[in-house]
Coordinates of N, CA, C and O in Angstrom, one line a residue:
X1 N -0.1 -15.7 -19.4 CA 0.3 -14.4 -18.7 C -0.5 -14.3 -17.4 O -1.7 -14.7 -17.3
X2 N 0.4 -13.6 -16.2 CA -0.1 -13.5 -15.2 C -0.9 -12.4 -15.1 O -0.4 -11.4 -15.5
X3 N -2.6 -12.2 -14.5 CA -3.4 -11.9 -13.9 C -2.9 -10.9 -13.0 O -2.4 -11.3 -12.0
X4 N -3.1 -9.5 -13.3 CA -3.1 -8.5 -11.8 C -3.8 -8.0 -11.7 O -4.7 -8.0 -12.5
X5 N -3.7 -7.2 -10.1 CA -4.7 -6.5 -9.8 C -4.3 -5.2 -8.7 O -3.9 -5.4 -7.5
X6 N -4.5 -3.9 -9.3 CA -4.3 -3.1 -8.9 C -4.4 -2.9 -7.4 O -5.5 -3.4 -7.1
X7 N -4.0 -2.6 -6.7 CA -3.9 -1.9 -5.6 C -3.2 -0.4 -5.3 O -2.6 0.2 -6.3
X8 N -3.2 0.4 -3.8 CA -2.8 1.2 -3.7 C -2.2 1.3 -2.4 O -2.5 0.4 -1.6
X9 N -1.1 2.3 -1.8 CA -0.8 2.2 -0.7 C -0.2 3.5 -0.3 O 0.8 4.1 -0.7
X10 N -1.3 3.7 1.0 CA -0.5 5.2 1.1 C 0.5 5.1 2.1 O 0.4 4.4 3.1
X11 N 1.8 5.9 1.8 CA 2.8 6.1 2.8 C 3.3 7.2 3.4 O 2.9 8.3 3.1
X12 N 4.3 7.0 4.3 CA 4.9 8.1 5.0 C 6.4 8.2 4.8 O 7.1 7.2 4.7
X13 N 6.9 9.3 4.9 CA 8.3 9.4 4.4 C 9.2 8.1 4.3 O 9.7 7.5 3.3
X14 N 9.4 7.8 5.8 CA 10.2 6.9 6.0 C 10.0 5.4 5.7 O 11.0 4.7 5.8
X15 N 8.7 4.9 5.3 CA 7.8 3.8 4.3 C 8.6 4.0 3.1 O 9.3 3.1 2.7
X16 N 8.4 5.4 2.5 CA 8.6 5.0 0.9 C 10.0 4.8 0.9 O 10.3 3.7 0.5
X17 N 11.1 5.6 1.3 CA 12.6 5.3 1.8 C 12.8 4.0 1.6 O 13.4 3.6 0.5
X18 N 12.4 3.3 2.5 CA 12.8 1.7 2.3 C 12.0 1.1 1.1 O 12.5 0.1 0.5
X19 N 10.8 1.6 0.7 CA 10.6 0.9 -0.7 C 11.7 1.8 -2.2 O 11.8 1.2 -3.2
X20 N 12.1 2.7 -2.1 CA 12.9 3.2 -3.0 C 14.4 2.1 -2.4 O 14.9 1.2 -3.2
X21 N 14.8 2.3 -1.2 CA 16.2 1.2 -1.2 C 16.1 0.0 -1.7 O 17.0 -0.6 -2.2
X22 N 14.6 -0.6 -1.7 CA 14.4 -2.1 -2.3 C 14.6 -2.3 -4.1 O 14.6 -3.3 -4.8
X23 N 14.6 -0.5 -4.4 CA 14.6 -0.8 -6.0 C 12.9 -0.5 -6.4 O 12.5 -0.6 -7.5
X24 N 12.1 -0.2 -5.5 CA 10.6 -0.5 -6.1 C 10.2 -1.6 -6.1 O 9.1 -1.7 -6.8
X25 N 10.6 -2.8 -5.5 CA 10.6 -4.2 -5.6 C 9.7 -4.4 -4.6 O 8.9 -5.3 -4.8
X26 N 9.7 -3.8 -3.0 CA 9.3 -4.5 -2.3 C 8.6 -3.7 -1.1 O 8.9 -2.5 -1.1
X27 N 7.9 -4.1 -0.2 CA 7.7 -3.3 0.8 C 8.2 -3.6 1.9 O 8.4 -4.8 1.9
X28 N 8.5 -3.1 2.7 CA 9.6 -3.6 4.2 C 8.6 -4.4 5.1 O 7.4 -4.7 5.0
X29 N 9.5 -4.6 5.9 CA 9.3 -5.6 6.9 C 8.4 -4.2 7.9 O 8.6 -3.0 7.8
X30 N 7.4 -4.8 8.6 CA 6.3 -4.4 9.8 C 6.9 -4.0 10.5 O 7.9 -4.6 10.9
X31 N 6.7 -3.1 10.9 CA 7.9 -2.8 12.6 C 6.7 -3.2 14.1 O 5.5 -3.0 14.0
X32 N 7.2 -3.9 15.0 CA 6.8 -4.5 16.5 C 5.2 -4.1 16.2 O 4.5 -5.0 15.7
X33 N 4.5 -3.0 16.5 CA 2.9 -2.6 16.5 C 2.5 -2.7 14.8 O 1.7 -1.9 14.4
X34 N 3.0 -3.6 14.0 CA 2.6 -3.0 12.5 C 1.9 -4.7 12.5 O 2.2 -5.4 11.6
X35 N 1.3 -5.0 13.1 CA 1.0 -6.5 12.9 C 0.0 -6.8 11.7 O -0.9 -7.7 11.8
X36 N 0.0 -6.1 10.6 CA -0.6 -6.5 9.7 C -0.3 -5.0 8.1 O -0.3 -3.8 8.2
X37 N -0.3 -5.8 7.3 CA 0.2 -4.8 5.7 C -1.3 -4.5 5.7 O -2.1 -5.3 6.2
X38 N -1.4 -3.4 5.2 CA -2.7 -3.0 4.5 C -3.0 -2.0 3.4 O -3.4 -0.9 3.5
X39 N -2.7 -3.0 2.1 CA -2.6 -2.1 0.6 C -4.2 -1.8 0.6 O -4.9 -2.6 1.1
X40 N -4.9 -0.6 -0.2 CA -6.0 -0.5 -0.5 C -6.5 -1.0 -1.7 O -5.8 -1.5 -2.5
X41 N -8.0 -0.8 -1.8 CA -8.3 -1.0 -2.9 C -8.7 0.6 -3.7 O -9.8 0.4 -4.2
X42 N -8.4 1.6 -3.8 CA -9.1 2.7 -4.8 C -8.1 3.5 -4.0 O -7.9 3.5 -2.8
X43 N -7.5 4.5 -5.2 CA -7.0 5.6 -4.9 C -7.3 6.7 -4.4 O -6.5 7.6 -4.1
X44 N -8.5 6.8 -4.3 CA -8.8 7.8 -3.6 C -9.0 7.3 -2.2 O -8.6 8.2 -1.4
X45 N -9.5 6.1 -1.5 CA -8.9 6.2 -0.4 C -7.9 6.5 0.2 O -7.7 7.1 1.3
X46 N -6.5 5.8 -1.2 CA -5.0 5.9 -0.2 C -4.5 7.5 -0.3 O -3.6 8.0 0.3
X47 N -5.5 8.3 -1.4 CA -5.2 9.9 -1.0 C -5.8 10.4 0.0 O -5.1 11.1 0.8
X48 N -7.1 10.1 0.3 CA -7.3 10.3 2.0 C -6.5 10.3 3.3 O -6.3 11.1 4.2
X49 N -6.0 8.9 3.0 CA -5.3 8.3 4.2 C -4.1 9.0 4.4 O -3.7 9.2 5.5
X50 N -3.4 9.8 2.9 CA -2.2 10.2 3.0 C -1.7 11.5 2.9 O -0.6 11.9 2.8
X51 N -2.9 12.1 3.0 CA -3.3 13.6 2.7 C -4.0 13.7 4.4 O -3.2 13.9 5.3
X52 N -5.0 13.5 4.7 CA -5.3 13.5 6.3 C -4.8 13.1 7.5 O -5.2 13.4 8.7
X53 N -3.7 12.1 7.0 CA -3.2 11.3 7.9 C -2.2 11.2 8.1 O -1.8 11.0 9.2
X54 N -1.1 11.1 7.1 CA 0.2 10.9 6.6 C 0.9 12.7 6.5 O 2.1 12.9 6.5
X55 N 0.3 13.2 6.5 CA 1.2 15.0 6.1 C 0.8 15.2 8.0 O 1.6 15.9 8.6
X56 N 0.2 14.9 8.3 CA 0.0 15.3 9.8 C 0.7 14.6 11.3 O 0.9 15.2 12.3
X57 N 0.9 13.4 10.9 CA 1.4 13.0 11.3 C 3.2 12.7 11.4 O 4.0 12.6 12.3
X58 N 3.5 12.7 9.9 CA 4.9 12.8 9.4 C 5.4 14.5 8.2 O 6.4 15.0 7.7
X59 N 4.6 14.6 8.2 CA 4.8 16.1 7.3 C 5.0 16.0 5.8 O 5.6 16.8 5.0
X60 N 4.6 14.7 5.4 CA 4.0 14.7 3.8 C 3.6 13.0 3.6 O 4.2 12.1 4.2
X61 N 2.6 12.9 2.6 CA 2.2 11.7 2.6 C 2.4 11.5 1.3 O 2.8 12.5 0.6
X62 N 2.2 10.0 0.5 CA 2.3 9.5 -0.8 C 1.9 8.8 -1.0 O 1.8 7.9 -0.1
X63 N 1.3 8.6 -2.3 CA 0.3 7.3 -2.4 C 1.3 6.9 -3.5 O 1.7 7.6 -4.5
X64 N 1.5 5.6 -3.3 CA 1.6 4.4 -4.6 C 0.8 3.5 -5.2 O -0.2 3.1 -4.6
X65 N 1.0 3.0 -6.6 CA 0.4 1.7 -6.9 C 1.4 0.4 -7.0 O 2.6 0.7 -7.0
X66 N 1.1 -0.6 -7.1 CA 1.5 -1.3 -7.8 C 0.2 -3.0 -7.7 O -0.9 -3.0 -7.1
X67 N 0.7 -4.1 -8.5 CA -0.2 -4.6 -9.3 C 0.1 -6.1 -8.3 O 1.1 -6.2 -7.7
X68 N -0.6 -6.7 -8.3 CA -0.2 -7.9 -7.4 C -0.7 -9.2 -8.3 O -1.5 -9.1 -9.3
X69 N 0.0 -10.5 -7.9 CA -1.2 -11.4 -8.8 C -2.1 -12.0 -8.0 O -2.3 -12.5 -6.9
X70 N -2.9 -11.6 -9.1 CA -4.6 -12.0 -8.7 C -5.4 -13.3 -8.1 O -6.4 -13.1 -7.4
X71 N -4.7 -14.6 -8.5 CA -4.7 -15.5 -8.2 C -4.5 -15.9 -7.0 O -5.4 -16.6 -6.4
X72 N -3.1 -15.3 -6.1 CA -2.3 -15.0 -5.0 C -3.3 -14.3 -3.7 O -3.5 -14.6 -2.5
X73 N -3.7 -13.5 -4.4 CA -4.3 -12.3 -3.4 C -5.8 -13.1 -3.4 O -6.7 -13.0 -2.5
X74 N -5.9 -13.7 -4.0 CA -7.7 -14.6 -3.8 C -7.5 -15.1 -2.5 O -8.5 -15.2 -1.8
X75 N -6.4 -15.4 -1.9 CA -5.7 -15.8 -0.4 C -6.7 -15.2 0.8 O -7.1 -15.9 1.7
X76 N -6.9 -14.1 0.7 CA -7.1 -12.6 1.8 C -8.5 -12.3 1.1 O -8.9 -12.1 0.0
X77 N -9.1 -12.2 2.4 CA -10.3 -11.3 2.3 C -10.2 -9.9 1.8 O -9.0 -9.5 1.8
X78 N -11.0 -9.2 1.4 CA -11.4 -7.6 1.6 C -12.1 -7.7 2.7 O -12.7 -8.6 3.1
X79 N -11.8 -6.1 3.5 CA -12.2 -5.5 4.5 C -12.6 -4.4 4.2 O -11.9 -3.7 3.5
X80 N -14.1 -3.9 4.7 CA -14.6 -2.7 4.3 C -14.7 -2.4 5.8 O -15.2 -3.1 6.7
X81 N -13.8 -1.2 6.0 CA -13.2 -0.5 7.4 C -14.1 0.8 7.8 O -14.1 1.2 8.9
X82 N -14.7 1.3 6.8 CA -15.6 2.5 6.9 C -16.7 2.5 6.2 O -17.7 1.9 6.6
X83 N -16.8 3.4 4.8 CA -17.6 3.4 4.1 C -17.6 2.5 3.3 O -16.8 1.6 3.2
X84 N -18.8 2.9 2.2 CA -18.9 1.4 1.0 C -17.4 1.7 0.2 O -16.9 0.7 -0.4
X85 N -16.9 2.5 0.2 CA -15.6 2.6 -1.1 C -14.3 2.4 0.3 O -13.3 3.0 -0.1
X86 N -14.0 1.9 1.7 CA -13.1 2.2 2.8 C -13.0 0.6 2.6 O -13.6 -0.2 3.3
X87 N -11.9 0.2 1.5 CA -11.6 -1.5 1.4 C -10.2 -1.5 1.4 O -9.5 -0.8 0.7
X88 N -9.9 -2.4 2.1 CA -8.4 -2.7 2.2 C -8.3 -4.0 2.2 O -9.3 -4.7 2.3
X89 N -7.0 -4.8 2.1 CA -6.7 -6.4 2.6 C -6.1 -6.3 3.7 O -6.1 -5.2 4.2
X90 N -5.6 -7.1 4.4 CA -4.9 -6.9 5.9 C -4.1 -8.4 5.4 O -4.5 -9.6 5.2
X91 N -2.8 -7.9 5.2 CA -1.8 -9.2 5.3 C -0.8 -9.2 6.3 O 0.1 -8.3 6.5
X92 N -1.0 -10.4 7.1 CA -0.2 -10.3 8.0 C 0.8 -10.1 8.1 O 1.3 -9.9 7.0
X93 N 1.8 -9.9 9.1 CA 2.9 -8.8 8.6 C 4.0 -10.3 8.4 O 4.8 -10.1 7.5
X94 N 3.9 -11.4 9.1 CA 4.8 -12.7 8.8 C 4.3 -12.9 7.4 O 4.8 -13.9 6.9
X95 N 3.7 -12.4 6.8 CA 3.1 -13.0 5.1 C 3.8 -12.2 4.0 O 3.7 -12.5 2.8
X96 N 4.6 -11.1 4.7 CA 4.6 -9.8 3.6 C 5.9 -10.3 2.9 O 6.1 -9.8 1.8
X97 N 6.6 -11.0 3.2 CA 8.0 -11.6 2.1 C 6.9 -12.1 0.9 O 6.7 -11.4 -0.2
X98 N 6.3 -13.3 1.2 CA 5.6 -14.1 0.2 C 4.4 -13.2 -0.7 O 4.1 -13.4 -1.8
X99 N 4.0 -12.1 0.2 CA 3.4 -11.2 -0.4 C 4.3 -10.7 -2.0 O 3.9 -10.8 -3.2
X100 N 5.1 -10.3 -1.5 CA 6.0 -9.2 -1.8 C 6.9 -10.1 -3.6 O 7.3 -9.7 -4.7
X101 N 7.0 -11.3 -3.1 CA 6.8 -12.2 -3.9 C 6.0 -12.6 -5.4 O 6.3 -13.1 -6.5
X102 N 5.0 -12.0 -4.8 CA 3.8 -12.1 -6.2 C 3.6 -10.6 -6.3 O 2.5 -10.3 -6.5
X103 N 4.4 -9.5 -6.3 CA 4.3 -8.1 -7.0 C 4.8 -8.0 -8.6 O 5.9 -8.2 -9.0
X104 N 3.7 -7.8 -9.2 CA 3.9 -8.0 -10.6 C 4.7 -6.5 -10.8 O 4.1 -5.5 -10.4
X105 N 6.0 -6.3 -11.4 CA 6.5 -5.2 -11.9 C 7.1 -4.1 -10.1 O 7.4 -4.5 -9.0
X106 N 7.0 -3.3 -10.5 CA 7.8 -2.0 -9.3 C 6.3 -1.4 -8.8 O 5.2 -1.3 -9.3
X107 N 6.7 -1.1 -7.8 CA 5.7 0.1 -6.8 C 6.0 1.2 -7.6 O 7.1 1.2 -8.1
X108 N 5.2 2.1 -7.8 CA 5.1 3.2 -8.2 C 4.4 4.5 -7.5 O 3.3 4.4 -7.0
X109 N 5.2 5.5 -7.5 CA 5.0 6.8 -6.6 C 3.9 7.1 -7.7 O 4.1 6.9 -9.0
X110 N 2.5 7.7 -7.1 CA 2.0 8.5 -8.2 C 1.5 10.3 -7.3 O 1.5 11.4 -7.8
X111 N 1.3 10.1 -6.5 CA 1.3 11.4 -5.5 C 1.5 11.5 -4.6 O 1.4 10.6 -3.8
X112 N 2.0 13.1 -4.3 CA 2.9 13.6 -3.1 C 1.8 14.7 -2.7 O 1.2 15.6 -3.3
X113 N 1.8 14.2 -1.1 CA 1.2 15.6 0.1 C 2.1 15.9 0.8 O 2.6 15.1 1.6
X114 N 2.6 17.4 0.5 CA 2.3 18.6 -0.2 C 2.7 18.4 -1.4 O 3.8 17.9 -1.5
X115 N 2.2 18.6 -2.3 CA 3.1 18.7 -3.7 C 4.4 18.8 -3.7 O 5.3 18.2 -4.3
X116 N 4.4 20.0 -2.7 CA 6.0 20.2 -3.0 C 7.0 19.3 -2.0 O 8.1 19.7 -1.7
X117 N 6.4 18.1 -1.6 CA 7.4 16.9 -0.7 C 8.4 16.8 -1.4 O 8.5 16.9 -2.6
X118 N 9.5 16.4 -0.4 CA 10.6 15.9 -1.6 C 10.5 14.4 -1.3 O 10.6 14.0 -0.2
X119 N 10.2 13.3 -2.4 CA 9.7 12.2 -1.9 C 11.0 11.5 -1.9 O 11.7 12.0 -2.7
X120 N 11.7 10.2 -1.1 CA 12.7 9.6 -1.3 C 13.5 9.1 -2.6 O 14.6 8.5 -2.5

C-alpha cells in the first residue's frame, strides 16, 4: 500500500471551480505569474492564508486537503516562508500534471471563509 501524506491548500473561488470541474481529481494548470504550486503543510496555515488573504482579495476563501504520495513528494524540499509552523512545498508549475499524478484519492473542501460562501 501506498504511503501518504497530508497536505493542505488554501483557495479562491475561482481555484476551487476548476478543481470541482476536475471531479476532485486535480489541480489546474498555473496561470502566466503562478510559476510555482504551493500546497501547505498544516491547516491552520491554509486557514490563515484563506481567511486573511483569500476573502479579501476574492470575497471568500477555502481550505482543502488532500493526500499525496509520500515517496513522490521526497522530490521537493520544504520551505519555511515565515514562522516555525509557515511550511509549504513550491512545485513548479511545469511539474503540476505529474504532481497531480501521485494524488492519493479526491481534494477535499473542508472550510469556507465566510461560512456562509457558496463554495463551487
Amino acid at each position: 500500500m501506498t504511503e501518504g501524506t497530508v497536505l493542505w491548500r488554501p483557495t479562491g473561488p475561482a481555484e476551487l471551480a476548476l478543481v470541482a470541474e476536475s471531479g476532485w481529481r486535480a489541480w489546474p494548470p498555473r496561470l502566466p505569474d503562478q510559476p510555482i504550486f504551493y500546497p501547505v503543510l498544516t491547516e491552520d496555515y491554509a486557514i490563515m492564508i484563506a481567511r486573511d488573504w483569500n476573502v479579501p482579495a476574492s470575497g471568500a476563501g477555502y481550505v482543502t486537503r488532500f493526500t499525496v504520495d509520500t515517496a513522490y513528494l521526497a522530490n521537493y524540499e520544504v520551505h519555511q516562508v515565515g514562522g516555525r509552523d509557515i511550511l509549504e512545498y513550491w512545485i513548479p508549475a511545469e511539474e503540476l500534471d505529474d504532481f497531480n499524478a501521485h494524488l492519493l484519492g479526491p481534494i477535499e473542501l473542508v472550510r469556507t471563509f465566510p461560512e456562509s460562501a457558496d463554495p463551487a
